[in-house]
Amino acid sequence: MMVESASETIRSAPSGQNGVGSLSGQADGGGGGGAGAAGTAGGGAGRDTATGSDSNGEMSPAELLHFQQQQALQVARQFLLQQASGLSSPGNNDSKQSASAVQVPVSVAMMSPQMLTPQQMQQILSPPQLQALLQQQQALMLQQLQEYYKKQQEQLHLQLLTQQQAGKQQPKEALGNKQLAFQQQLLQMQQLQQQHLLNLQRQGLVSLQPNQASGPLQTLPQAAVCPSDLPQLWKGEGAPGQPAEDSVKQEGLDLTGTATTATSFAAAPKVSPPLSHHTLPNGQPTVLTPRRDSSSHEETPGSHPLYGHGECKWPGCETLCEDLGQFIKHLNTEHALDDRSTAQCRVQMQVVQQLEIQLAKESERLQAMMAHLHMRPSEPKPFSQPVTVSAADSFPDGLVHPPTSAAAPVTPLRPPGLSSASLHSGGPTRRRSSDKFCSPISSELAQNHEFYKNADVRPPFTYASLIRQAILETPDRQLTLNEIYNWFTRMFAYFRRNTATWKNAVRHNLSLHKCFVRVENVKGAVWTVDEREYQKRRPPKMTGSPTLVKNMISGLSYGALNASYQAALAESSFPLLNSPGMLNPGSASSLLPLSHDDVGAPVEPLPSNGSSSPPRLSPPQYSHQVQVKEEPAEAEEDRRPGPPLGPPNPSTSGPPEDRDLEEELPPGEELS
DNA sequence: CCTCACGTAAACAAAT
DNA sequence: GATTTGTTTACGTGAG
């Protein structure tokens, strides 16, 4: 009751976006992201001072060198651009311009070399996921690009050395200047990289996922700086007096919040787009054609990598420049080699570095996953494999997610497909699909806990699965009806309204499903879960039917996908394996309250005997399965604990409907 | 078209 | 007597 009122605030959000927004606000408020960013920046901070401390004015010699190098750079850039366009556009040239939907087939084709046809992939994956796939692909390309950049840098370095030798007589100052110039070049290279990154990002190719946008910021696993933050980082121009890096650091910290909000998926697109239009991962359309802009070089009449749409695209700088000339001027004056720029570049480098690391990790993981999945053929089910594999192949998560492991509980701001009408709060839509994957619920909940808690979005689970989850989450594995209610309201904003309706549904489910066992307690009645029964009622594993997978995915989408995917995968792979393993069957099952560990945790073990399941209302038999606190005596079968409420049970009373239908066999087998 | 699993509504009864 | 808690039944929907 009280709970309901308390939660009123959030619910107004009809679309769920509001909820998200607020959520994001809170989330980043923690400042975890900022801290991480700061740390990162700080790492590089130490050195910068040496470089550009006093060099303000441009030296002619330096400029000369500068020009020379720029020419080299240009060639490099050109090449890069070609390469880039060759990589990204050719592949999906046509598609890129249109909505992501169009990209799908291509990306799918790219991503799922084996096993699946694009159509299949399409069927299985929702557009967002496909997009994510594409992103992953792009990221790989990016890596290649970066490698190329490195090479170019080396070349430049050589060039510099040569020149230095040639001009030995030059005063040391000049040499120093040269170095500075060189450094500038390097920085530009970095910028280029970043630019490229951003471009891709803008096109929704490399962008972060909703999860990531928030996750990393909140927990900042490895001081990872997500691309989207970058702009924000840049934005902060160090205070005049202060060491640039510090300022950057600070700004990064401060801005983290906004960054999160800005990037959080559904968040308003316009939130201080650092560079021109920073489109959301989703919003493909608005994207300008950055490549063209950035693709050119300084010399090229109309463009410069840092110049586009009439404004300076230096991170954090949106100065308007009439033409290229003006821009160049601006670039030279405002973004000359100085502490600030250097620091920014360092930050940029860090960012790139992090991304690289991240990418490597994710790639590795993907490889491992694929390798693992490909081994599955051993599994009895024939078709299960293709599907699973497809899912793996396509698993969008791979790319963006910061090593989830490190990212701890990552509570994405906008996990499930909000956009999807199905989840819309208002609609009484029923998408129970996901329910089938009961286990996923735990992991998904774990991940999206915050989201469901605050967003008025109906969780993609059935009442049964939710109830079960609620019960399993408690140490005792038992809850009173009221406690279940409370859990619902506590965990889901959605259940803070229409209480009569869903409470009725909860009760209905408790009564209806055999898997919920009512146990009379000293204090009253509590509800427990008979895991075996619950498992029984589970529909055939998803692996069997692609459509199921599809449903699930579409129902969850994005953040949720991760968890559910994993869980589903796990479930499908080891139907019962996870259950028996985790907990000790016997005594007060160690709780393992839906710990981080994906699927396994919550699932009740109870491999126990095969003594089928009695008509639901006779708890006795269950007692050993579901340990009910202070219910020792239960063991006796006919002594039904005291279900005064329960239908006059047993003895002869005709088989309560279907309840006993399932008694036949040990659940274990058929499930798999 | 049928069946199943679900969600929702509602009637009813027992317990608080 | 009003609520809460449980149980059932009925109906509609979506998917297989």
XYZ file of C-alpha atoms (C1' of nucleotides) in Angstrom:
704
model
C 0.000 0.000 0.000
C 2.447 2.508 1.067
C 4.647 1.331 -1.623
C 2.196 2.170 -4.225
C 1.887 5.713 -3.257
C 5.556 6.096 -2.995
C 6.067 5.030 -6.495
C 3.536 7.199 -8.012
C 6.050 9.586 -9.266
C 7.438 7.564 -11.996
C 4.465 6.085 -13.389
C 3.151 9.003 -15.216
C 5.548 8.294 -17.960
C 3.438 6.809 -20.594
C 6.018 5.885 -23.037
C 8.424 4.636 -20.563
C 10.942 7.028 -21.817
C 10.375 9.371 -19.072
C 10.968 6.697 -16.665
C 14.101 5.944 -18.391
C 15.193 9.418 -18.359
C 14.731 9.811 -14.720
C 16.409 6.611 -14.205
C 19.395 7.597 -16.068
C 19.542 10.673 -14.087
C 19.776 8.794 -10.921
C 22.073 6.290 -12.229
C 24.781 8.478 -13.361
C 24.271 10.637 -10.432
C 26.385 8.172 -8.668
C 29.259 9.525 -10.531
C 30.830 6.185 -10.920
C 31.397 6.958 -14.504
C 32.967 10.190 -13.740
C 35.328 8.659 -11.369
C 36.347 6.140 -13.849
C 36.827 8.669 -16.521
C 38.831 10.753 -14.252
C 41.012 7.897 -13.478
C 41.596 7.280 -17.058
C 42.384 10.774 -17.864
C 44.540 11.039 -14.886
C 46.593 8.170 -16.064
C 47.726 10.068 -19.033
C 47.893 13.301 -17.260
C 51.278 13.082 -15.839
C 53.199 13.691 -18.940
C 51.462 16.222 -20.951
C 52.974 19.104 -19.169
C 56.311 18.433 -20.687
C 55.035 18.779 -24.160
C 53.212 21.891 -24.756
C 53.675 23.938 -21.715
C 55.114 27.004 -23.253
C 54.737 26.666 -26.920
C 52.087 29.055 -27.896
C 53.050 30.720 -31.062
C 53.646 28.900 -34.265
C 57.139 28.782 -35.561
C 57.695 28.945 -39.156
C 60.045 26.029 -39.186
C 57.555 24.058 -37.369
C 54.955 25.031 -39.790
C 57.024 23.864 -42.598
C 57.379 20.589 -41.069
C 53.800 20.705 -40.322
C 52.888 21.092 -43.883
C 55.077 18.353 -45.010
C 53.648 16.060 -42.562
C 50.253 17.114 -43.392
C 50.744 16.125 -46.886
C 51.775 12.746 -45.815
C 48.865 12.714 -43.571
C 46.589 13.570 -46.301
C 47.557 10.672 -48.287
C 47.057 8.586 -45.310
C 43.709 10.023 -44.669
C 42.626 9.575 -48.138
C 43.572 6.052 -47.988
C 41.843 5.649 -44.764
C 38.735 7.159 -45.980
C 38.676 4.986 -48.914
C 39.261 2.088 -46.784
C 36.625 3.160 -44.445
C 34.087 3.720 -47.054
C 35.082 0.547 -48.631
C 34.538 -1.217 -45.440
C 31.465 0.319 -44.213
C 29.621 1.702 -47.069
C 30.259 -0.673 -49.856
C 28.999 -3.411 -47.747
C 25.808 -1.721 -47.006
C 25.993 1.168 -49.198
C 22.455 1.246 -50.128
C 21.272 0.184 -46.800
C 23.126 2.710 -44.863
C 21.152 5.529 -46.119
C 17.895 4.060 -45.263
C 16.634 2.902 -42.011
C 18.323 0.262 -40.056
C 15.742 -2.131 -41.182
C 17.298 -2.142 -44.508
C 20.646 -2.761 -43.105
C 19.488 -5.836 -41.537
C 19.933 -8.267 -44.284
C 23.354 -7.135 -45.064
C 24.537 -7.035 -41.581
C 23.037 -10.323 -40.923
C 24.708 -11.751 -43.845
C 27.919 -10.387 -42.605
C 27.492 -11.608 -39.168
C 26.218 -15.004 -39.685
C 28.507 -16.520 -42.098
C 27.372 -19.937 -41.444
C 24.182 -21.522 -40.590
C 21.720 -18.789 -41.080
C 20.257 -17.066 -43.946
C 19.568 -13.426 -43.660
C 15.952 -14.123 -43.512
C 16.436 -16.384 -40.640
C 18.440 -13.895 -38.852
C 15.897 -11.344 -39.488
C 13.311 -13.499 -38.091
C 15.237 -14.124 -35.029
C 16.553 -10.750 -34.393
C 14.848 -7.546 -33.985
C 16.089 -4.554 -35.840
C 17.892 -3.140 -32.897
C 19.809 -6.270 -32.465
C 20.654 -6.400 -36.027
C 21.898 -2.981 -35.774
C 24.016 -3.973 -32.921
C 25.449 -6.655 -35.019
C 26.288 -4.248 -37.612
C 27.951 -2.175 -35.053
C 30.064 -4.993 -34.045
C 31.119 -5.529 -37.515
C 31.949 -1.941 -37.842
C 33.969 -2.044 -34.766
C 36.102 -4.683 -36.243
C 36.679 -2.565 -39.200
C 37.530 0.231 -36.979
C 40.191 -1.789 -35.459
C 41.704 -2.317 -38.782
C 41.585 1.319 -39.409
C 43.296 2.017 -36.228
C 46.033 -0.286 -37.102
C 46.485 1.595 -40.214
C 46.664 4.751 -38.267
C 49.378 3.363 -36.213
C 51.353 2.550 -39.214
C 50.986 5.995 -40.453
C 52.149 7.318 -37.210
C 55.232 5.294 -37.427
C 55.919 6.596 -40.817
C 55.526 10.057 -39.602
C 57.884 9.366 -36.880
C 60.456 8.201 -39.306
C 59.925 11.204 -41.357
C 60.420 13.386 -38.435
C 63.620 11.732 -37.545
C 64.909 12.173 -40.991
C 64.130 15.762 -40.991
C 65.675 16.258 -37.673
C 68.844 14.802 -38.919
C 68.800 16.984 -41.920
C 68.455 20.077 -39.908
C 70.875 19.303 -37.206
C 72.190 22.745 -37.113
C 68.911 24.078 -36.148
C 68.783 25.398 -32.681
C 67.374 23.151 -30.152
C 64.378 25.295 -29.901
C 63.547 24.645 -33.427
C 63.965 21.037 -32.841
C 61.669 21.273 -29.981
C 59.219 22.980 -32.142
C 59.477 20.311 -34.635
C 58.730 17.827 -32.057
C 55.815 19.790 -31.020
C 54.623 19.928 -34.513
C 55.081 16.302 -34.812
C 53.188 15.766 -31.747
C 50.481 17.788 -33.146
C 50.417 15.524 -36.056
C 50.110 12.609 -33.861
C 47.357 14.244 -32.100
C 45.673 14.904 -35.303
C 45.976 11.341 -36.115
C 44.285 10.558 -32.938
C 41.650 13.037 -33.712
C 41.191 11.483 -37.005
C 40.661 8.221 -35.435
C 38.250 9.661 -33.078
C 36.562 11.479 -35.790
C 36.133 8.333 -37.571
C 34.858 6.700 -34.546
C 32.402 9.396 -34.003
C 31.289 9.271 -37.507
C 30.608 5.666 -37.279
C 28.989 6.247 -34.057
C 26.749 8.840 -35.445
C 25.657 6.484 -38.002
C 24.745 4.121 -35.379
C 27.416 1.789 -36.379
C 29.681 1.893 -33.499
C 27.506 3.503 -31.069
C 27.067 2.105 -27.693
C 24.191 0.156 -26.699
C 21.691 1.418 -24.345
C 23.088 -0.712 -21.695
C 26.467 0.379 -22.225
C 25.572 3.919 -22.209
C 24.480 3.650 -18.719
C 26.196 0.650 -17.423
C 29.744 1.691 -17.770
C 28.973 5.014 -16.438
C 27.473 3.685 -13.404
C 29.925 1.097 -12.577
C 32.706 2.006 -14.808
C 34.143 -1.376 -14.945
C 37.513 -0.693 -16.279
C 37.576 2.920 -16.495
C 36.203 2.400 -19.859
C 35.139 5.468 -21.550
C 32.392 4.895 -23.896
C 32.465 6.723 -27.107
C 29.469 8.661 -26.292
C 31.107 10.109 -23.306
C 33.869 11.366 -25.260
C 32.123 14.323 -26.601
C 31.173 15.197 -23.142
C 34.639 14.802 -22.031
C 35.773 17.040 -24.690
C 33.229 19.498 -23.950
C 34.876 20.366 -20.793
C 37.417 22.915 -21.527
C 39.811 23.089 -18.773
C 39.746 26.091 -16.673
C 42.309 28.512 -17.866
C 44.724 28.245 -15.107
C 44.355 24.687 -14.333
C 46.262 21.928 -15.902
C 44.321 20.920 -18.862
C 44.067 17.362 -17.949
C 42.716 18.002 -14.628
C 40.127 20.131 -16.053
C 39.270 17.548 -18.523
C 39.031 15.120 -15.796
C 36.734 17.205 -13.836
C 34.608 18.092 -16.659
C 34.376 14.560 -17.589
C 33.158 13.862 -14.193
C 30.623 16.512 -14.127
C 29.417 15.831 -17.500
C 29.111 12.231 -16.993
C 25.701 12.741 -15.768
C 24.569 14.564 -18.754
C 26.366 12.233 -20.934
C 24.464 9.401 -19.581
C 21.244 11.079 -20.008
C 22.086 12.205 -23.383
C 23.146 8.886 -24.586
C 20.632 6.899 -22.828
C 18.840 5.516 -25.633
C 15.555 7.133 -25.501
C 16.845 10.275 -24.077
C 16.298 13.402 -25.959
C 18.471 13.458 -28.956
C 19.211 17.030 -28.644
C 20.880 16.881 -25.381
C 23.986 18.756 -26.056
C 25.185 16.936 -29.011
C 28.820 17.469 -28.822
C 29.489 17.318 -32.425
C 26.941 18.401 -34.804
C 24.236 15.886 -34.547
C 24.941 13.126 -32.331
C 22.286 10.754 -33.167
C 21.087 8.079 -30.994
C 22.073 4.618 -31.674
C 18.635 4.166 -32.800
C 17.924 7.161 -34.762
C 19.736 6.440 -37.848
C 18.083 8.859 -40.121
C 19.022 12.249 -38.993
C 22.553 11.362 -39.377
C 24.258 13.706 -41.574
C 26.747 12.247 -43.867
C 29.685 12.712 -41.727
C 31.946 10.631 -43.684
C 31.999 12.995 -46.477
C 32.789 15.855 -44.292
C 35.402 14.225 -42.338
C 36.696 12.279 -45.135
C 38.347 15.091 -46.816
C 41.451 16.773 -45.803
C 42.502 20.168 -45.025
C 43.671 20.845 -48.434
C 40.617 19.649 -50.062
C 38.589 22.623 -50.944
C 35.424 21.926 -49.219
C 36.299 20.004 -46.203
C 38.406 19.000 -43.323
C 38.051 16.153 -40.982
C 37.322 18.524 -38.231
C 35.099 20.700 -40.221
C 31.601 19.926 -41.190
C 28.279 21.542 -41.531
C 29.794 24.869 -41.079
C 31.141 24.227 -37.722
C 34.240 23.083 -36.072
C 33.995 19.509 -35.168
C 36.758 19.498 -32.732
C 35.361 17.676 -29.827
C 33.575 20.021 -27.619
C 33.897 22.881 -29.984
C 31.047 23.779 -32.162
C 32.269 27.045 -33.343
C 30.671 28.116 -36.519
C 32.927 28.798 -39.392
C 31.767 30.266 -42.585
C 34.188 28.497 -44.737
C 37.100 26.266 -44.634
C 39.527 29.098 -44.493
C 37.930 30.500 -41.488
C 37.833 27.161 -39.980
C 41.503 26.598 -40.557
C 42.154 29.830 -38.890
C 39.999 28.881 -36.059
C 41.656 25.543 -35.821
C 45.062 27.059 -35.637
C 44.148 29.546 -33.041
C 41.715 27.732 -30.901
C 43.040 24.301 -31.201
C 46.687 24.908 -31.405
C 49.071 22.751 -29.595
C 48.681 23.623 -26.021
C 48.003 21.992 -22.757
C 44.413 21.723 -23.324
C 44.562 20.235 -26.720
C 47.189 17.872 -25.630
C 45.169 16.777 -22.732
C 42.189 16.315 -24.879
C 44.154 14.227 -27.182
C 45.360 12.163 -24.382
C 41.909 11.587 -23.269
C 41.075 10.687 -26.754
C 43.867 8.255 -26.841
C 42.641 6.704 -23.720
C 39.275 6.398 -25.176
C 40.546 4.740 -28.236
C 42.668 2.496 -26.214
C 39.830 1.455 -24.070
C 37.733 0.812 -27.034
C 40.366 -1.301 -28.529
C 40.739 -3.306 -25.439
C 37.087 -3.645 -25.162
C 36.736 -4.666 -28.677
C 39.418 -7.231 -28.302
C 37.777 -8.680 -25.305
C 34.425 -8.830 -26.834
C 35.754 -10.328 -29.951
C 37.464 -12.914 -27.948
C 34.346 -13.654 -26.126
C 32.414 -13.942 -29.281
C 34.928 -16.336 -30.614
C 34.723 -18.409 -27.562
C 30.998 -18.406 -27.679
C 30.890 -19.414 -31.227
C 33.448 -22.042 -30.702
C 31.517 -23.356 -27.837
C 28.252 -23.352 -29.600
C 29.581 -25.056 -32.559
C 30.473 -27.903 -30.382
C 26.954 -28.352 -29.430
C 26.013 -30.676 -32.193
C 26.616 -33.351 -29.706
C 23.360 -32.339 -28.254
C 20.448 -34.522 -29.058
C 18.330 -31.922 -30.627
C 18.975 -31.453 -34.230
C 17.602 -28.121 -34.950
C 18.441 -26.695 -31.701
C 21.824 -26.032 -32.921
C 21.184 -23.803 -35.799
C 19.043 -21.588 -33.809
C 21.308 -21.318 -30.941
C 24.198 -20.657 -33.074
C 22.405 -18.037 -34.885
C 21.641 -16.365 -31.706
C 25.213 -16.504 -30.776
C 26.399 -15.228 -34.000
C 24.105 -12.451 -33.911
C 24.421 -11.702 -30.361
C 24.750 -8.051 -30.440
C 26.022 -7.853 -27.057
C 29.349 -8.893 -28.010
C 30.395 -5.610 -29.210
C 29.255 -2.946 -27.074
C 28.958 -4.438 -23.767
C 31.836 -3.675 -21.688
C 33.043 -6.882 -20.429
C 29.919 -7.635 -18.623
C 31.826 -9.544 -16.157
C 33.573 -6.488 -15.077
C 30.595 -4.356 -15.448
C 28.992 -6.064 -12.614
C 25.336 -5.595 -12.328
C 25.016 -3.073 -15.007
C 21.587 -1.815 -14.852
C 20.861 -0.414 -18.156
C 18.688 2.516 -18.192
C 16.713 1.286 -20.942
C 16.909 -2.335 -21.209
C 13.977 -3.925 -22.732
C 12.666 -2.680 -25.927
C 10.691 0.139 -24.702
C 9.818 1.157 -28.056
C 8.239 -2.089 -28.695
C 4.596 -1.645 -28.292
C 4.368 -4.857 -26.486
C 5.942 -3.475 -23.467
C 4.016 -0.395 -23.440
C 2.642 0.138 -20.095
C -0.799 0.958 -21.107
C -1.537 -1.880 -23.356
C -2.842 -5.036 -21.882
C -0.743 -6.718 -24.395
C 0.242 -10.108 -23.504
C 3.592 -11.247 -24.369
C 4.265 -14.088 -22.237
C 6.699 -15.451 -24.628
C 9.614 -14.599 -22.547
C 8.150 -16.226 -19.637
C 8.909 -19.496 -21.042
C 12.421 -18.853 -20.231
C 11.963 -18.664 -16.639
C 15.549 -18.617 -15.812
C 16.239 -15.648 -17.889
C 14.031 -13.776 -15.660
C 16.494 -13.859 -12.882
C 19.366 -12.703 -14.896
C 17.395 -10.210 -16.741
C 15.945 -8.902 -13.619
C 19.319 -8.691 -12.133
C 20.479 -6.648 -14.995
C 17.480 -4.565 -15.561
C 16.400 -4.372 -12.069
C 16.709 -0.677 -11.946
C 14.866 -0.270 -15.083
C 11.810 -2.204 -14.184
C 11.863 -0.663 -10.872
C 11.490 2.758 -12.250
C 10.016 2.504 -15.629
C 6.401 1.916 -15.942
C 6.936 -0.922 -18.255
C 5.394 -4.214 -17.970
C 7.978 -6.837 -17.389
C 8.067 -9.436 -20.076
C 7.377 -12.254 -17.758
C 4.360 -14.133 -16.789
C 2.866 -13.835 -13.408
C 3.941 -17.304 -12.663
C 7.528 -16.643 -13.402
C 7.467 -13.446 -11.479
C 5.935 -15.037 -8.501
C 8.432 -17.739 -8.611
C 11.188 -15.265 -8.848
C 9.889 -13.400 -5.904
C 9.788 -16.489 -3.841
C 13.128 -17.738 -4.887
C 14.745 -14.500 -4.155
C 14.041 -14.815 -0.527
C 16.314 -16.716 1.721
C 13.550 -18.903 2.917
C 12.103 -19.437 -0.436
C 8.759 -18.694 0.846
C 6.570 -15.701 0.903
C 3.220 -14.747 2.082
C 0.826 -13.421 -0.392
C 1.305 -9.984 0.871
C 5.026 -10.262 0.604
C 4.637 -11.319 -2.926
C 2.560 -8.299 -3.553
C 5.196 -6.171 -2.032
C 7.832 -7.719 -4.123
C 5.894 -6.903 -7.202
C 5.428 -3.333 -6.300
C 8.941 -3.001 -5.153
C 10.459 -4.479 -8.207
C 8.230 -3.148 -10.859
C 6.885 0.246 -11.317
C 4.334 -1.256 -13.526
C 2.729 -3.067 -10.678
C 2.184 -0.031 -8.712
C -1.024 0.603 -10.346
C -4.035 -1.389 -11.183
C -3.370 -3.279 -8.082
C -6.685 -4.970 -8.032
C -6.074 -6.456 -11.374
C -2.670 -7.842 -11.001
C -3.136 -8.893 -7.460
C -6.023 -10.892 -8.528
C -3.886 -12.343 -11.214
C -1.244 -13.204 -8.719
C -3.652 -14.978 -6.534
C -5.123 -16.657 -9.468
C -1.764 -17.883 -10.556
C -0.831 -19.057 -7.157
C -3.873 -21.127 -7.004
C -3.840 -22.295 -10.490
C -0.338 -23.482 -10.915
C 0.761 -26.580 -9.260
C 4.189 -25.232 -8.929
C 3.097 -22.917 -6.216
C 2.615 -24.637 -2.997
C 0.891 -23.135 -0.139
C 2.275 -24.055 3.175
C 0.657 -23.404 6.429
C 3.002 -21.784 8.726
C 2.947 -20.838 12.303
C 2.541 -17.321 11.276
C 0.128 -18.119 8.599
C 0.335 -19.403 5.122
C 3.288 -18.947 2.905
C 3.818 -19.797 -0.669
C 6.668 -21.790 -1.944
C 7.743 -22.990 -5.300
C 7.964 -26.497 -6.396
C 10.669 -26.168 -8.876
C 10.044 -29.457 -10.415
C 6.545 -28.597 -11.130
C 7.589 -25.330 -12.448
C 10.031 -26.912 -14.753
C 7.434 -29.276 -15.891
C 5.170 -26.680 -17.084
C 7.833 -25.144 -19.109
C 7.213 -25.401 -22.737
C 9.636 -27.155 -24.973
C 12.965 -25.567 -25.052
C 13.333 -22.649 -27.226
C 15.918 -24.270 -29.300
C 13.235 -26.199 -30.884
C 11.442 -23.367 -32.417
C 13.021 -20.378 -33.958
C 9.930 -18.433 -33.521
C 10.175 -18.818 -29.872
C 13.546 -17.342 -29.927
C 12.342 -14.601 -32.027
C 9.571 -13.838 -29.723
C 11.739 -13.779 -26.802
C 14.209 -11.564 -28.367
C 11.742 -9.147 -29.689
C 10.093 -9.101 -26.383
C 13.163 -8.302 -24.500
C 15.486 -6.652 -26.814
C 18.683 -4.990 -26.067
C 19.814 -5.123 -22.556
C 17.413 -7.736 -21.715
C 18.570 -9.684 -24.583
C 21.863 -10.219 -23.060
C 20.587 -11.802 -19.994
C 17.816 -13.629 -21.569
C 19.966 -14.789 -24.301
C 22.476 -16.168 -21.984
C 19.914 -17.682 -19.828
C 17.965 -19.064 -22.649
C 21.029 -20.447 -24.109
C 21.998 -21.966 -20.902
C 18.619 -23.356 -20.408
C 18.348 -24.778 -23.757
C 21.741 -26.193 -23.492
C 21.512 -27.530 -20.061
C 17.915 -27.750 -19.355
C 18.192 -29.198 -16.003
C 21.782 -28.965 -15.446
C 21.662 -25.664 -13.927
C 19.102 -26.541 -11.464
C 20.531 -29.487 -9.738
C 23.929 -28.148 -9.597
C 23.641 -24.954 -7.855
C 21.953 -25.658 -4.676
C 22.055 -28.364 -2.232
C 18.868 -30.109 -2.611
C 18.345 -31.021 0.870
C 18.276 -28.632 3.655
C 17.504 -25.046 3.669
C 18.723 -24.590 0.262
C 21.421 -22.114 0.232
C 19.758 -19.169 -1.039
C 21.876 -17.781 -3.707
C 19.447 -15.093 -4.206
C 19.545 -14.748 -7.858
C 23.030 -13.797 -7.693
C 24.970 -12.384 -10.498
C 25.326 -15.817 -11.802
C 23.004 -15.922 -14.566
C 20.653 -18.648 -14.820
C 21.728 -21.180 -12.465
C 21.302 -19.411 -9.297
C 17.677 -19.044 -8.865
C 16.717 -22.314 -10.152
C 15.772 -24.718 -7.572
C 17.590 -27.908 -7.549
C 15.692 -30.714 -6.142
C 16.672 -33.402 -8.348
C 15.247 -35.451 -5.663
C 13.498 -38.593 -6.219
C 11.004 -39.274 -8.787
C 8.134 -39.464 -6.472
C 6.120 -37.603 -8.850
C 4.158 -34.722 -7.798
C 1.154 -35.132 -5.746
C -1.823 -33.116 -6.287
C -0.600 -29.795 -5.636
C -2.245 -29.223 -2.392
C -0.581 -31.860 -0.453
C 2.559 -30.168 0.579
C 3.941 -33.055 2.427
C 5.778 -34.407 -0.443
C 7.071 -31.127 -1.428
C 8.336 -30.382 1.890
C 11.530 -32.057 1.189
C 11.868 -30.337 -2.010
C 11.050 -26.927 -1.025
C 12.252 -26.431 2.367
C 9.743 -24.607 4.273
C 11.035 -23.146 7.341
C 9.640 -24.427 10.486
C 7.669 -26.975 8.740
C 9.338 -30.058 9.906
C 6.449 -32.242 10.423
C 5.234 -31.791 6.987
C 6.838 -34.868 5.808
C 3.869 -36.883 6.556
C 1.863 -37.149 3.532
C -1.686 -37.398 4.476
C -1.177 -34.978 7.232
C -1.675 -32.103 5.066
C -0.248 -29.249 6.963
C -3.308 -27.459 7.230
C -4.712 -26.383 4.136
C -7.920 -25.408 5.441
C -8.159 -23.333 2.466
C -7.191 -25.878 0.045
C -9.808 -27.831 -1.629
C -10.746 -30.746 0.377
C -7.966 -32.545 -0.872
C -6.899 -35.832 -1.371
C -7.998 -39.031 -0.552
C -10.424 -39.771 -3.139
C -11.398 -36.466 -4.294
C -11.322 -36.823 -7.966
C -8.180 -35.774 -9.564
C -8.174 -32.100 -9.362
C -8.235 -31.414 -12.922
C -5.008 -31.336 -14.631
C -3.196 -30.995 -11.475
C -2.233 -34.531 -11.354
C -1.993 -35.020 -14.943
C 1.618 -34.544 -14.824
C 2.413 -36.895 -12.168
C 3.737 -39.427 -14.470
C 7.331 -38.908 -14.648
C 10.345 -37.386 -13.319
C 10.476 -34.051 -14.813
C 14.055 -34.097 -15.475
C 14.241 -35.925 -18.688
C 11.541 -34.714 -20.842
C 12.507 -31.246 -20.183
C 15.660 -31.435 -21.979
C -9.883 -25.440 -36.174
C -8.159 -27.088 -31.937
C -5.339 -26.904 -28.013
C -2.450 -24.573 -24.738
C -0.706 -21.117 -21.968
C -1.834 -16.683 -20.356
C -4.140 -12.675 -18.705
C -8.180 -10.675 -16.914
C -12.507 -10.492 -14.603
C -15.442 -12.070 -11.354
C -18.028 -15.011 -8.128
C -17.492 -17.249 -3.833
C -15.854 -18.854 0.450
C -12.949 -18.983 4.432
C -10.006 -16.559 7.403
C -8.626 -12.172 9.675
C -18.994 -6.150 8.376
C -14.994 -5.154 5.721
C -10.661 -7.061 4.075
C -7.638 -10.306 2.833
C -6.633 -14.612 1.062
C -7.672 -18.574 -1.891
C -10.159 -21.151 -5.239
C -12.714 -21.583 -9.435
C -14.841 -20.570 -13.585
C -15.292 -18.128 -17.749
C -13.735 -15.660 -21.610
C -10.560 -13.636 -24.919
C -6.039 -13.731 -27.166
C -1.979 -15.346 -29.393
C 0.728 -19.072 -30.911
C 1.713 -23.704 -32.207
